[in-house]
Structures are given as C-alpha cells and as structure tokens.
Amino acid sequence: MAQRDARPPFAAIGGTVPPEFAALPTPCYLLDEAALTRNAKILGGLARRTGCKVLLAQKAFSNYDLYPLLAPYLAGTEASGLFEARLGAEEMPGREVHVFCAAYRADEMDELLQYADHIVFNSPAQLAKFGPKAKAAGKSVGLRINPECSTQDGHAIYDPCAPGSRLGTTRAQWDAAVTADSALPRLLDGLHFHTLCEQDANALAVTLDALAEKFGDLLAKMKWLNFGGGHHITRPGYDMATLERCIHRAQTDWGVTVYLEPGEACALNAGYLLTRVLDVVQNGDTTIAILDASAACHMPDVIEMPYRPPLLDAGEPGEKACTVRLAGPTCLAGDVIGDYSFDAVPAVGDLLVFGDMAIYTTCKNNTFNGMPLPSIYAREPNGIMREIVTFGYSDFKHRVGK
C-alpha cells in the first residue's frame, strides 16, 4: 500500500513561507485554489480522453465553497449518506449524485432518493429491501462487490478486501442470495468496487483481473461499473497510461460506462495547516515542541492512518541537526504528529506549515478537550488570502446541547 509518508518532499509554495501567511491566525487550514484547479484539470483530462466519468468523493474533501473550481471537470459527487448526498446536490447542482452506504436507514430512504441519481447497496439483503423503491423512483441501482483481491500491505482498517470485511458482496454471497431470490439481478444497473487506498494503477489492473474472474458474467449485463476511489491519480509519477488501459478494458470487455470516485486525488497537496509553537520541553533525550494544532483534533488521520504529514523546511529524524517531536496541546498522551529534524530547534511563536492538509482534515476534525476548530481560508492564484469560515465557542457548545 502506497502510504502518505512515501510521497515526495513538501515542495509547494516555492519551498518558502509567503509573508502573508504570518498574518493568518493559527491554527488554520489554508486551501490552495491553484492546486485544486490543477488536480481538477488532470481528472478532467482523463475523463475527456477515455470517456469515463469522475466524481468527487466528499468523504475526503467537502469544502463546498471550492466546488466551483472542481465542477467544470467532474461528473458530480459521491456521498456516503444522506447529508453528503444533499450537499452534493445543493453545491454541485446539475451534476450526478452517487451514494454508497454500508447500510441504509429506512427512515432516510425517501429523502435520500430526492438527491441521489445512483444508489449502491452493500449487500443482497439491502438491495432486496430498498432496490425496488429506488428503481420505482427512477434511480440507477448498483451493488458493491468484493473481488476478494487485496493489493495492500498492512493497515487492514483501510483494506475492504481484508478477511472478514463488511464491505462488498462476495461472489459466494451473491450466488446464495440469487438462489433464494431470483428477482435480484433484475434490480441491478451496475456494479461498484472500492478496494484501493492511495495506490497506483498497477493495483487496479490486478483487481480487474480478479473482477473478471469472479464477476465477469455479471458485468456483461451491466450498464456501468464504478472503480471506486483510492486512485492516486494526481500524485506526481502516477501511472496514467495503465489507468487508461484499465478503463478501456472495462469499456471494451463489458460495454459499461466507467466511473471513478477519487476524493484524495481531487484535493491532493492542495491545502496547508498553519500552526505556531506554544512551548518547547525536554524529556530525557527527546525534545518536544507543543503546537497550537492537535493531531487528534485537527489532523486525525495522522493517528488513525497513521502517517507523518509533510512539513515545510523539515527533514526526516536525524537528517538535520536537531530532531524534535511535534505534538498537540490536548490531554491525550498520543497527541503526537511525528518526529522531524530542523537546522535549529523551533522557538516559541515560530510558524510551521504542514502540507497536504486539504484532505481528511476539515471534514474529520473535532473539538475534543474543547479545542477550537481551526478557521478555514482560501489562497487565490494571485496569492490573496480569503476567509471562508471561522469558528468559536458556540460551535463547540452546540455540538453537545442546545
């Protein structure tokens, strides 16, 4: 599995901190409009050359104020439930809304069908329960399948093909369901798989071989095939030629419309988290800088993934003269961002700039310990900073009461 810590060194913003960064309050997120547009153009070019359709997976990036930068190049949005579906319908109007959820609530289905164009079910039981209503509403119905082909090493939490996975229907599960209910296949317009995580196209090619072996006969009867997400399409060095061959293979072999739903690739390397040093402490041989940004609250994937985010002007531990552990201010002992090396130990008040902070940050952050949510700014291509939203005490308080 291609992890984030294997990415190229942080080289955005010309390798320097623009002076206008110093005027922003910390911690704050800064979304780079030029980088978002660059990513969108890469994805749009892929769609234009191959005839595939690319969706924004909002689970990774849902800063809808920036959707107008992405919309001209995308077919629409992908949602994981009711609220994301509504957001996509409202903020990317006129585009497709695709929804997948591991299990849908009956009391949300009617409203969900107001927003969704495609709705994908995780199991034959969910397909049987809600598929007829979705079809009657004129929606395109799909089933998520599990080709039982893992292309990842470690981090089973992100591997939908790990043993015992709850995600997707195996061929054995499908065959058993059809034996019990022969009407199920007539509900299907397409199939969906999502097996990758920050991977190159070689993993997709392997997955398609498994897909052809296990589900090829079903695919020949489908209108569309959704390749899911996890494709690192906008990463430097990504094997675009292999991806395009995979798309053409599906189109040729099965006569399907191909969808991709990257989230990370839409906003990869398109945002920063600005933070300042609050204190520096020494514990034995370990120098620790405590920041006003928290891994647990503001960059939760650092702990959950885990990964070590890129930091401007910093090196690997031991690479430069001083190795320092960067940590957050919360009471969680594990609120640690990682170990970095510097030419000199950062001083209290110093500004640090983390890269690749547009994804899985603003849509996943939290107010644990009463930590304020960071403000969100946009950086226009001309360098002008624009405040999108700022948060305060009421945002913390009203999450737990009225």
mmCIF file of C-alpha atoms in Angstrom:
data_model
loop_
_atom_site.group_PDB
_atom_site.id
_atom_site.type_symbol
_atom_site.label_atom_id
_atom_site.label_comp_id
_atom_site.label_asym_id
_atom_site.label_seq_id
_atom_site.Cartn_x
_atom_site.Cartn_y
_atom_site.Cartn_z
ATOM 1 C CA MET A 1 0.000 0.000 0.000
ATOM 2 C CA ALA A 2 1.404 3.372 -1.015
ATOM 3 C CA GLN A 3 1.426 5.352 2.210
ATOM 4 C CA ARG A 4 1.414 9.119 2.505
ATOM 5 C CA ASP A 5 4.828 9.107 4.141
ATOM 6 C CA ALA A 6 6.224 7.748 0.842
ATOM 7 C CA ARG A 7 5.229 10.904 -1.015
ATOM 8 C CA PRO A 8 7.725 13.361 -2.437
ATOM 9 C CA PRO A 9 9.091 16.026 -0.042
ATOM 10 C CA PHE A 10 6.906 19.047 0.591
ATOM 11 C CA ALA A 11 7.705 21.391 -2.294
ATOM 12 C CA ALA A 12 4.582 23.542 -2.510
ATOM 13 C CA ILE A 13 4.519 27.357 -2.315
ATOM 14 C CA GLY A 14 8.017 27.505 -3.819
ATOM 15 C CA GLY A 15 9.668 25.977 -0.759
ATOM 16 C CA THR A 16 9.239 29.165 1.291
ATOM 17 C CA VAL A 17 6.639 30.620 3.635
ATOM 18 C CA PRO A 18 4.933 33.538 1.878
ATOM 19 C CA PRO A 19 4.898 36.618 4.137
ATOM 20 C CA GLU A 20 1.111 36.805 4.010
ATOM 21 C CA PHE A 21 0.932 33.501 5.898
ATOM 22 C CA ALA A 22 2.218 35.229 9.008
ATOM 23 C CA ALA A 23 -0.911 37.383 9.222
ATOM 24 C CA LEU A 24 -3.266 34.404 9.497
ATOM 25 C CA PRO A 25 -4.485 33.206 12.902
ATOM 26 C CA THR A 26 -3.292 29.777 13.973
ATOM 27 C CA PRO A 27 -4.185 27.066 13.794
ATOM 28 C CA CYS A 28 -5.915 27.442 10.461
ATOM 29 C CA TYR A 29 -6.424 25.497 7.276
ATOM 30 C CA LEU A 30 -5.458 27.151 4.020
ATOM 31 C CA LEU A 31 -6.900 25.713 0.808
ATOM 32 C CA ASP A 32 -4.870 26.330 -2.347
ATOM 33 C CA GLU A 33 -7.169 27.218 -5.240
ATOM 34 C CA ALA A 34 -4.451 26.869 -7.878
ATOM 35 C CA ALA A 35 -3.592 23.367 -6.691
ATOM 36 C CA LEU A 36 -7.246 22.320 -6.607
ATOM 37 C CA THR A 37 -7.722 23.569 -10.157
ATOM 38 C CA ARG A 38 -4.605 21.740 -11.293
ATOM 39 C CA ASN A 39 -5.898 18.480 -9.839
ATOM 40 C CA ALA A 40 -9.320 19.018 -11.395
ATOM 41 C CA LYS A 41 -7.802 19.598 -14.817
ATOM 42 C CA ILE A 42 -5.854 16.325 -14.571
ATOM 43 C CA LEU A 43 -9.044 14.460 -13.713
ATOM 44 C CA GLY A 44 -10.980 16.281 -16.413
ATOM 45 C CA GLY A 45 -8.343 15.381 -18.971
ATOM 46 C CA LEU A 46 -8.649 11.726 -18.002
ATOM 47 C CA ALA A 47 -12.422 11.887 -18.496
ATOM 48 C CA ARG A 48 -12.071 13.635 -21.838
ATOM 49 C CA ARG A 49 -9.529 11.157 -23.226
ATOM 50 C CA THR A 50 -11.261 7.977 -22.069
ATOM 51 C CA GLY A 51 -14.948 8.772 -21.806
ATOM 52 C CA CYS A 52 -15.027 7.782 -18.132
ATOM 53 C CA LYS A 53 -16.847 9.876 -15.542
ATOM 54 C CA VAL A 54 -15.051 11.208 -12.464
ATOM 55 C CA LEU A 55 -16.815 12.021 -9.205
ATOM 56 C CA LEU A 56 -15.644 13.895 -6.120
ATOM 57 C CA ALA A 57 -15.753 11.607 -3.075
ATOM 58 C CA GLN A 58 -16.873 14.114 -0.461
ATOM 59 C CA LYS A 59 -15.701 11.948 2.444
ATOM 60 C CA ALA A 60 -12.186 13.231 1.726
ATOM 61 C CA PHE A 61 -12.938 16.808 0.723
ATOM 62 C CA SER A 62 -16.247 18.566 1.301
ATOM 63 C CA ASN A 63 -15.291 22.245 1.362
ATOM 64 C CA TYR A 64 -18.157 23.210 -0.893
ATOM 65 C CA ASP A 65 -17.083 26.838 -1.248
ATOM 66 C CA LEU A 66 -14.378 25.488 -3.557
ATOM 67 C CA TYR A 67 -16.664 23.169 -5.565
ATOM 68 C CA PRO A 68 -16.953 25.737 -8.388
ATOM 69 C CA LEU A 69 -13.254 25.118 -9.104
ATOM 70 C CA LEU A 70 -13.857 21.371 -9.483
ATOM 71 C CA ALA A 71 -17.313 21.201 -11.065
ATOM 72 C CA PRO A 72 -16.313 22.074 -14.661
ATOM 73 C CA TYR A 73 -14.132 18.965 -14.810
ATOM 74 C CA LEU A 74 -16.212 16.431 -12.863
ATOM 75 C CA ALA A 75 -19.400 14.480 -13.499
ATOM 76 C CA GLY A 76 -20.630 15.034 -9.955
ATOM 77 C CA THR A 77 -20.184 13.870 -6.398
ATOM 78 C CA GLU A 78 -20.084 10.659 -4.407
ATOM 79 C CA ALA A 79 -21.703 10.523 -0.987
ATOM 80 C CA SER A 80 -21.616 8.141 1.951
ATOM 81 C CA GLY A 81 -25.045 9.009 3.268
ATOM 82 C CA LEU A 82 -27.917 11.441 3.374
ATOM 83 C CA PHE A 83 -26.135 14.632 4.388
ATOM 84 C CA GLU A 84 -23.310 14.262 1.861
ATOM 85 C CA ALA A 85 -25.837 13.442 -0.853
ATOM 86 C CA ARG A 86 -27.768 16.608 -0.067
ATOM 87 C CA LEU A 87 -24.541 18.625 -0.010
ATOM 88 C CA GLY A 88 -23.542 17.343 -3.429
ATOM 89 C CA ALA A 89 -26.978 18.045 -4.887
ATOM 90 C CA GLU A 90 -27.062 21.560 -3.447
ATOM 91 C CA GLU A 91 -23.483 22.626 -4.071
ATOM 92 C CA MET A 92 -22.782 20.938 -7.413
ATOM 93 C CA PRO A 93 -26.214 21.424 -8.975
ATOM 94 C CA GLY A 94 -26.976 19.773 -12.262
ATOM 95 C CA ARG A 95 -24.331 17.078 -11.716
ATOM 96 C CA GLU A 96 -24.737 13.436 -10.774
ATOM 97 C CA VAL A 97 -25.036 12.361 -7.146
ATOM 98 C CA HIS A 98 -23.902 8.814 -6.352
ATOM 99 C CA VAL A 99 -24.435 7.292 -2.921
ATOM 100 C CA PHE A 100 -22.958 4.245 -1.225
ATOM 101 C CA CYS A 101 -23.527 3.284 2.397
ATOM 102 C CA ALA A 102 -22.752 0.027 4.171
ATOM 103 C CA ALA A 103 -26.352 0.003 5.399
ATOM 104 C CA TYR A 104 -29.171 2.476 4.795
ATOM 105 C CA ARG A 105 -31.791 3.635 7.286
ATOM 106 C CA ALA A 106 -35.399 3.105 6.298
ATOM 107 C CA ASP A 107 -36.417 6.480 7.758
ATOM 108 C CA GLU A 108 -33.930 8.294 5.483
ATOM 109 C CA MET A 109 -34.536 6.488 2.218
ATOM 110 C CA ASP A 110 -37.329 8.688 0.864
ATOM 111 C CA GLU A 111 -35.310 11.864 1.371
ATOM 112 C CA LEU A 112 -32.134 10.246 0.077
ATOM 113 C CA LEU A 113 -33.888 9.335 -3.146
ATOM 114 C CA GLN A 114 -34.670 13.020 -3.663
ATOM 115 C CA TYR A 115 -30.957 13.708 -4.074
ATOM 116 C CA ALA A 116 -29.386 10.509 -5.424
ATOM 117 C CA ASP A 117 -29.071 9.604 -9.093
ATOM 118 C CA HIS A 118 -27.191 6.362 -8.469
ATOM 119 C CA ILE A 119 -27.607 4.401 -5.255
ATOM 120 C CA VAL A 120 -25.303 1.486 -4.446
ATOM 121 C CA PHE A 121 -26.150 -1.208 -1.917
ATOM 122 C CA ASN A 122 -23.627 -3.167 0.093
ATOM 123 C CA SER A 123 -25.461 -6.470 0.415
ATOM 124 C CA PRO A 124 -28.122 -8.511 -1.363
ATOM 125 C CA ALA A 125 -30.386 -8.017 1.663
ATOM 126 C CA GLN A 126 -30.183 -4.214 1.364
ATOM 127 C CA LEU A 127 -30.682 -4.475 -2.391
ATOM 128 C CA ALA A 128 -33.826 -6.550 -1.861
ATOM 129 C CA LYS A 129 -35.123 -4.209 0.845
ATOM 130 C CA PHE A 130 -34.603 -0.855 -0.862
ATOM 131 C CA GLY A 131 -33.832 -1.641 -4.509
ATOM 132 C CA PRO A 132 -37.470 -1.792 -5.718
ATOM 133 C CA LYS A 133 -38.235 1.617 -4.186
ATOM 134 C CA ALA A 134 -35.105 3.108 -5.755
ATOM 135 C CA LYS A 135 -35.977 1.674 -9.157
ATOM 136 C CA ALA A 136 -39.555 2.942 -8.865
ATOM 137 C CA ALA A 137 -38.128 6.405 -8.165
ATOM 138 C CA GLY A 138 -36.160 6.235 -11.416
ATOM 139 C CA LYS A 139 -32.758 5.782 -9.805
ATOM 140 C CA SER A 140 -29.876 3.739 -11.182
ATOM 141 C CA VAL A 141 -29.249 0.862 -8.779
ATOM 142 C CA GLY A 142 -25.942 -0.822 -8.074
ATOM 143 C CA LEU A 143 -24.332 -3.387 -5.812
ATOM 144 C CA ARG A 144 -20.918 -3.090 -4.220
ATOM 145 C CA ILE A 145 -18.928 -6.237 -4.858
ATOM 146 C CA ASN A 146 -15.895 -7.652 -3.081
ATOM 147 C CA PRO A 147 -13.468 -9.317 -5.530
ATOM 148 C CA GLU A 148 -11.540 -10.762 -2.572
ATOM 149 C CA CYS A 149 -8.308 -9.456 -4.030
ATOM 150 C CA SER A 150 -6.208 -7.480 -1.566
ATOM 151 C CA THR A 151 -3.453 -5.333 -3.051
ATOM 152 C CA GLN A 152 -2.450 -3.670 0.212
ATOM 153 C CA ASP A 153 0.223 -4.462 2.785
ATOM 154 C CA GLY A 154 -0.812 -3.758 6.367
ATOM 155 C CA HIS A 155 -3.398 -1.296 7.639
ATOM 156 C CA ALA A 156 -6.338 -3.689 7.363
ATOM 157 C CA ILE A 157 -8.568 -0.854 8.607
ATOM 158 C CA TYR A 158 -8.282 0.586 5.080
ATOM 159 C CA ASP A 159 -8.462 -2.722 3.196
ATOM 160 C CA PRO A 160 -12.009 -3.562 2.037
ATOM 161 C CA CYS A 161 -10.755 -6.956 0.865
ATOM 162 C CA ALA A 162 -9.270 -7.960 4.220
ATOM 163 C CA PRO A 163 -10.592 -11.239 5.638
ATOM 164 C CA GLY A 164 -13.941 -10.715 7.327
ATOM 165 C CA SER A 165 -14.543 -7.387 5.615
ATOM 166 C CA ARG A 166 -18.046 -5.927 5.976
ATOM 167 C CA LEU A 167 -17.718 -4.051 2.683
ATOM 168 C CA GLY A 168 -18.946 -5.501 -0.581
ATOM 169 C CA THR A 169 -20.647 -8.708 -1.653
ATOM 170 C CA THR A 170 -18.520 -11.722 -2.485
ATOM 171 C CA ARG A 171 -19.446 -13.986 -5.371
ATOM 172 C CA ALA A 172 -20.441 -16.740 -2.963
ATOM 173 C CA GLN A 173 -22.758 -14.343 -1.107
ATOM 174 C CA TRP A 174 -24.324 -13.200 -4.375
ATOM 175 C CA ASP A 175 -24.894 -16.714 -5.679
ATOM 176 C CA ALA A 176 -26.541 -17.749 -2.411
ATOM 177 C CA ALA A 177 -28.784 -14.676 -2.472
ATOM 178 C CA VAL A 178 -29.874 -15.250 -6.075
ATOM 179 C CA THR A 179 -30.680 -18.866 -5.290
ATOM 180 C CA ALA A 180 -33.056 -17.605 -2.616
ATOM 181 C CA ASP A 181 -34.432 -14.669 -4.661
ATOM 182 C CA SER A 182 -34.126 -14.964 -8.430
ATOM 183 C CA ALA A 183 -35.530 -11.436 -8.940
ATOM 184 C CA LEU A 184 -32.431 -9.717 -7.525
ATOM 185 C CA PRO A 185 -30.413 -9.488 -10.777
ATOM 186 C CA ARG A 186 -33.232 -7.569 -12.475
ATOM 187 C CA LEU A 187 -32.784 -4.730 -9.978
ATOM 188 C CA LEU A 188 -29.179 -4.069 -10.965
ATOM 189 C CA ASP A 189 -27.925 -1.448 -13.409
ATOM 190 C CA GLY A 190 -24.300 -1.526 -12.324
ATOM 191 C CA LEU A 191 -21.597 -2.812 -10.027
ATOM 192 C CA HIS A 192 -19.237 -0.927 -7.744
ATOM 193 C CA PHE A 193 -15.953 -1.887 -6.150
ATOM 194 C CA HIS A 194 -13.640 0.104 -3.937
ATOM 195 C CA THR A 195 -10.516 -1.801 -2.974
ATOM 196 C CA LEU A 196 -7.647 0.678 -3.255
ATOM 197 C CA CYS A 197 -6.091 3.182 -0.853
ATOM 198 C CA GLU A 198 -3.546 5.725 -2.106
ATOM 199 C CA GLN A 199 -2.376 3.275 -4.775
ATOM 200 C CA ASP A 200 -1.069 3.327 -8.319
ATOM 201 C CA ALA A 201 -2.819 1.841 -11.340
ATOM 202 C CA ASN A 202 -0.903 -1.451 -11.227
ATOM 203 C CA ALA A 203 -3.040 -2.420 -8.223
ATOM 204 C CA LEU A 204 -6.156 -1.584 -10.223
ATOM 205 C CA ALA A 205 -5.012 -3.821 -13.075
ATOM 206 C CA VAL A 206 -4.584 -6.729 -10.650
ATOM 207 C CA THR A 207 -8.030 -6.043 -9.209
ATOM 208 C CA LEU A 208 -9.650 -6.016 -12.658
ATOM 209 C CA ASP A 209 -8.229 -9.473 -13.349
ATOM 210 C CA ALA A 210 -9.884 -10.744 -10.161
ATOM 211 C CA LEU A 211 -13.076 -8.911 -11.063
ATOM 212 C CA ALA A 212 -13.182 -10.525 -14.493
ATOM 213 C CA GLU A 213 -12.674 -13.962 -12.990
ATOM 214 C CA LYS A 214 -15.308 -13.664 -10.273
ATOM 215 C CA PHE A 215 -17.895 -11.293 -11.752
ATOM 216 C CA GLY A 216 -17.251 -11.159 -15.499
ATOM 217 C CA ASP A 217 -20.533 -12.843 -16.380
ATOM 218 C CA LEU A 218 -22.481 -10.300 -14.316
ATOM 219 C CA LEU A 219 -20.557 -7.339 -15.693
ATOM 220 C CA ALA A 220 -21.546 -8.244 -19.227
ATOM 221 C CA LYS A 221 -25.153 -7.490 -18.228
ATOM 222 C CA MET A 222 -24.436 -4.141 -16.547
ATOM 223 C CA LYS A 223 -24.741 -0.560 -17.787
ATOM 224 C CA TRP A 224 -21.966 0.834 -15.627
ATOM 225 C CA LEU A 225 -19.010 -0.117 -13.449
ATOM 226 C CA ASN A 226 -17.712 2.132 -10.678
ATOM 227 C CA PHE A 227 -13.985 1.684 -9.953
ATOM 228 C CA GLY A 228 -14.383 3.376 -6.561
ATOM 229 C CA GLY A 229 -11.668 5.541 -5.060
ATOM 230 C CA GLY A 230 -8.149 5.199 -3.724
ATOM 231 C CA HIS A 231 -6.586 6.043 -7.090
ATOM 232 C CA HIS A 232 -3.687 8.485 -6.528
ATOM 233 C CA ILE A 233 -4.237 9.964 -9.979
ATOM 234 C CA THR A 234 -2.884 13.464 -9.294
ATOM 235 C CA ARG A 235 0.238 12.320 -7.456
ATOM 236 C CA PRO A 236 3.480 13.058 -9.336
ATOM 237 C CA GLY A 237 4.586 9.940 -11.191
ATOM 238 C CA TYR A 238 1.196 8.216 -11.181
ATOM 239 C CA ASP A 239 0.892 5.645 -13.994
ATOM 240 C CA MET A 240 -1.844 7.301 -16.014
ATOM 241 C CA ALA A 241 -1.292 5.060 -19.044
ATOM 242 C CA THR A 242 -2.113 1.929 -17.061
ATOM 243 C CA LEU A 243 -5.223 3.562 -15.605
ATOM 244 C CA GLU A 244 -6.425 4.461 -19.082
ATOM 245 C CA ARG A 245 -5.806 0.907 -20.281
ATOM 246 C CA CYS A 246 -7.903 -0.376 -17.360
ATOM 247 C CA ILE A 247 -10.734 1.970 -18.257
ATOM 248 C CA HIS A 248 -10.637 0.943 -21.921
ATOM 249 C CA ARG A 249 -10.548 -2.718 -20.929
ATOM 250 C CA ALA A 250 -13.767 -2.391 -18.940
ATOM 251 C CA GLN A 251 -15.442 -0.413 -21.695
ATOM 252 C CA THR A 252 -14.430 -2.937 -24.350
ATOM 253 C CA ASP A 253 -14.881 -6.204 -22.470
ATOM 254 C CA TRP A 254 -18.176 -5.398 -20.747
ATOM 255 C CA GLY A 255 -19.628 -2.440 -22.636
ATOM 256 C CA VAL A 256 -20.016 -0.393 -19.438
ATOM 257 C CA THR A 257 -19.753 3.274 -18.602
ATOM 258 C CA VAL A 258 -16.834 3.602 -16.188
ATOM 259 C CA TYR A 259 -16.995 5.794 -13.107
ATOM 260 C CA LEU A 260 -14.169 6.709 -10.748
ATOM 261 C CA GLU A 261 -14.769 8.448 -7.444
ATOM 262 C CA PRO A 262 -11.461 9.789 -6.090
ATOM 263 C CA GLY A 263 -11.603 12.044 -3.059
ATOM 264 C CA GLU A 264 -7.992 12.370 -2.134
ATOM 265 C CA ALA A 265 -6.849 12.841 -5.743
ATOM 266 C CA CYS A 266 -9.201 15.811 -6.086
ATOM 267 C CA ALA A 267 -7.527 17.733 -3.268
ATOM 268 C CA LEU A 268 -4.107 16.058 -3.014
ATOM 269 C CA ASN A 269 -1.401 18.525 -1.934
ATOM 270 C CA ALA A 270 -3.933 21.349 -2.157
ATOM 271 C CA GLY A 271 -4.014 22.602 1.407
ATOM 272 C CA TYR A 272 -1.923 23.568 4.416
ATOM 273 C CA LEU A 273 -2.329 23.606 8.163
ATOM 274 C CA LEU A 274 -0.638 26.600 9.748
ATOM 275 C CA THR A 275 0.354 26.309 13.396
ATOM 276 C CA ARG A 276 2.637 28.007 15.914
ATOM 277 C CA VAL A 277 4.867 26.658 18.652
ATOM 278 C CA LEU A 278 3.429 27.207 22.141
ATOM 279 C CA ASP A 279 6.172 25.607 24.229
ATOM 280 C CA VAL A 280 9.336 23.515 23.975
ATOM 281 C CA VAL A 281 10.082 20.884 26.619
ATOM 282 C CA GLN A 282 12.861 18.364 27.121
ATOM 283 C CA ASN A 283 12.216 14.839 28.391
ATOM 284 C CA GLY A 284 15.487 12.929 28.558
ATOM 285 C CA ASP A 285 16.901 12.837 25.052
ATOM 286 C CA THR A 286 13.618 13.888 23.457
ATOM 287 C CA THR A 287 12.951 17.499 22.529
ATOM 288 C CA ILE A 288 9.222 18.187 22.214
ATOM 289 C CA ALA A 289 7.578 21.215 20.640
ATOM 290 C CA ILE A 290 3.954 21.640 21.670
ATOM 291 C CA LEU A 291 1.893 23.307 18.952
ATOM 292 C CA ASP A 292 -1.457 25.059 18.899
ATOM 293 C CA ALA A 293 -2.612 22.425 16.387
ATOM 294 C CA SER A 294 -3.601 18.955 17.524
ATOM 295 C CA ALA A 295 -3.143 15.684 15.667
ATOM 296 C CA ALA A 296 -6.146 14.222 17.479
ATOM 297 C CA CYS A 297 -8.438 17.164 16.757
ATOM 298 C CA HIS A 298 -7.200 18.816 13.577
ATOM 299 C CA MET A 299 -5.401 16.114 11.604
ATOM 300 C CA PRO A 300 -6.950 12.852 12.886
ATOM 301 C CA ASP A 301 -5.650 10.717 10.019
ATOM 302 C CA VAL A 302 -2.161 11.243 11.461
ATOM 303 C CA ILE A 303 -3.196 8.968 14.313
ATOM 304 C CA GLU A 304 -5.722 6.767 12.557
ATOM 305 C CA MET A 305 -3.809 6.038 9.348
ATOM 306 C CA PRO A 306 -1.149 6.531 10.743
ATOM 307 C CA TYR A 307 1.121 8.796 8.729
ATOM 308 C CA ARG A 308 3.642 11.571 9.134
ATOM 309 C CA PRO A 309 2.494 14.661 7.223
ATOM 310 C CA PRO A 310 4.983 16.712 5.195
ATOM 311 C CA LEU A 311 6.334 19.817 6.929
ATOM 312 C CA LEU A 312 7.951 22.723 5.135
ATOM 313 C CA ASP A 313 11.702 23.139 5.806
ATOM 314 C CA ALA A 314 11.867 19.986 7.948
ATOM 315 C CA GLY A 315 13.676 16.701 7.353
ATOM 316 C CA GLU A 316 13.463 13.110 8.435
ATOM 317 C CA PRO A 317 14.562 12.356 12.015
ATOM 318 C CA GLY A 318 18.333 12.676 12.191
ATOM 319 C CA GLU A 319 18.617 14.251 8.751
ATOM 320 C CA LYS A 320 19.201 17.751 10.112
ATOM 321 C CA ALA A 321 20.971 18.949 13.232
ATOM 322 C CA CYS A 322 18.022 18.879 15.660
ATOM 323 C CA THR A 323 15.334 16.221 15.843
ATOM 324 C CA VAL A 324 12.150 17.403 17.531
ATOM 325 C CA ARG A 325 8.884 15.661 18.331
ATOM 326 C CA LEU A 326 5.917 17.798 17.338
ATOM 327 C CA ALA A 327 2.824 17.324 19.487
ATOM 328 C CA GLY A 328 -0.558 18.846 20.184
ATOM 329 C CA PRO A 329 -1.837 20.609 23.322
ATOM 330 C CA THR A 330 -4.581 18.150 24.328
ATOM 331 C CA CYS A 331 -4.541 15.780 27.286
ATOM 332 C CA LEU A 332 -4.220 12.731 25.019
ATOM 333 C CA ALA A 333 -0.773 11.239 25.570
ATOM 334 C CA GLY A 334 -0.744 10.083 21.970
ATOM 335 C CA ASP A 335 -1.495 13.522 20.518
ATOM 336 C CA VAL A 336 1.762 13.387 18.570
ATOM 337 C CA ILE A 337 2.191 14.488 14.968
ATOM 338 C CA GLY A 338 5.637 12.984 14.467
ATOM 339 C CA ASP A 339 9.388 13.426 14.720
ATOM 340 C CA TYR A 340 11.050 15.936 12.379
ATOM 341 C CA SER A 341 14.523 17.380 12.092
ATOM 342 C CA PHE A 342 15.423 21.065 11.807
ATOM 343 C CA ASP A 343 18.538 23.197 11.467
ATOM 344 C CA ALA A 344 17.650 24.609 14.893
ATOM 345 C CA VAL A 345 15.001 23.776 17.483
ATOM 346 C CA PRO A 346 11.839 25.775 16.695
ATOM 347 C CA ALA A 347 11.280 28.626 19.119
ATOM 348 C CA VAL A 348 8.062 29.577 20.849
ATOM 349 C CA GLY A 349 5.996 31.594 18.386
ATOM 350 C CA ASP A 350 7.562 30.091 15.262
ATOM 351 C CA LEU A 351 5.176 29.403 12.388
ATOM 352 C CA LEU A 352 5.123 25.859 10.981
ATOM 353 C CA VAL A 353 3.379 24.853 7.745
ATOM 354 C CA PHE A 354 2.156 21.292 7.224
ATOM 355 C CA GLY A 355 1.315 20.212 3.681
ATOM 356 C CA ASP A 356 -1.405 18.003 2.188
ATOM 357 C CA MET A 357 -3.952 19.239 4.699
ATOM 358 C CA ALA A 358 -6.957 19.680 2.417
ATOM 359 C CA ILE A 359 -7.940 16.009 2.664
ATOM 360 C CA TYR A 360 -9.438 14.186 5.661
ATOM 361 C CA THR A 361 -8.985 17.259 7.878
ATOM 362 C CA THR A 362 -11.771 19.831 7.705
ATOM 363 C CA CYS A 363 -14.275 17.012 7.122
ATOM 364 C CA LYS A 364 -12.960 14.880 10.034
ATOM 365 C CA ASN A 365 -11.823 17.335 12.700
ATOM 366 C CA ASN A 366 -13.372 17.543 16.162
ATOM 367 C CA THR A 367 -13.484 19.597 19.368
ATOM 368 C CA PHE A 368 -12.108 17.040 21.847
ATOM 369 C CA ASN A 369 -10.878 18.816 25.007
ATOM 370 C CA GLY A 370 -12.822 21.875 23.901
ATOM 371 C CA MET A 371 -10.209 22.572 21.232
ATOM 372 C CA PRO A 372 -11.430 25.298 18.868
ATOM 373 C CA LEU A 373 -11.915 24.273 15.264
ATOM 374 C CA PRO A 374 -9.339 25.985 13.024
ATOM 375 C CA SER A 375 -10.551 28.724 10.722
ATOM 376 C CA ILE A 376 -10.561 27.904 7.017
ATOM 377 C CA TYR A 377 -9.038 30.220 4.429
ATOM 378 C CA ALA A 378 -8.572 30.008 0.681
ATOM 379 C CA ARG A 379 -5.463 31.136 -1.163
ATOM 380 C CA GLU A 380 -6.349 32.512 -4.553
ATOM 381 C CA PRO A 381 -3.955 32.008 -7.500
ATOM 382 C CA ASN A 382 -2.795 35.614 -7.140
ATOM 383 C CA GLY A 383 -1.747 34.965 -3.522
ATOM 384 C CA ILE A 384 -4.671 36.787 -1.923
ATOM 385 C CA MET A 385 -5.998 35.118 1.241
ATOM 386 C CA ARG A 386 -9.766 34.855 1.652
ATOM 387 C CA GLU A 387 -11.528 33.830 4.842
ATOM 388 C CA ILE A 388 -14.103 31.103 4.212
ATOM 389 C CA VAL A 389 -15.308 30.413 7.737
ATOM 390 C CA THR A 390 -14.229 30.885 11.317
ATOM 391 C CA PHE A 391 -15.432 29.013 14.400
ATOM 392 C CA GLY A 392 -15.916 29.826 18.055
ATOM 393 C CA TYR A 393 -17.273 28.662 21.392
ATOM 394 C CA SER A 394 -20.812 28.188 20.090
ATOM 395 C CA ASP A 395 -19.613 25.623 17.546
ATOM 396 C CA PHE A 396 -18.158 23.570 20.384
ATOM 397 C CA LYS A 397 -21.077 24.051 22.763
ATOM 398 C CA HIS A 398 -23.882 23.380 20.329
ATOM 399 C CA ARG A 399 -22.494 20.004 19.300
ATOM 400 C CA VAL A 400 -23.478 18.633 22.707
ATOM 401 C CA GLY A 401 -26.571 20.625 23.606
ATOM 402 C CA LYS A 402 -28.827 23.487 22.629
#
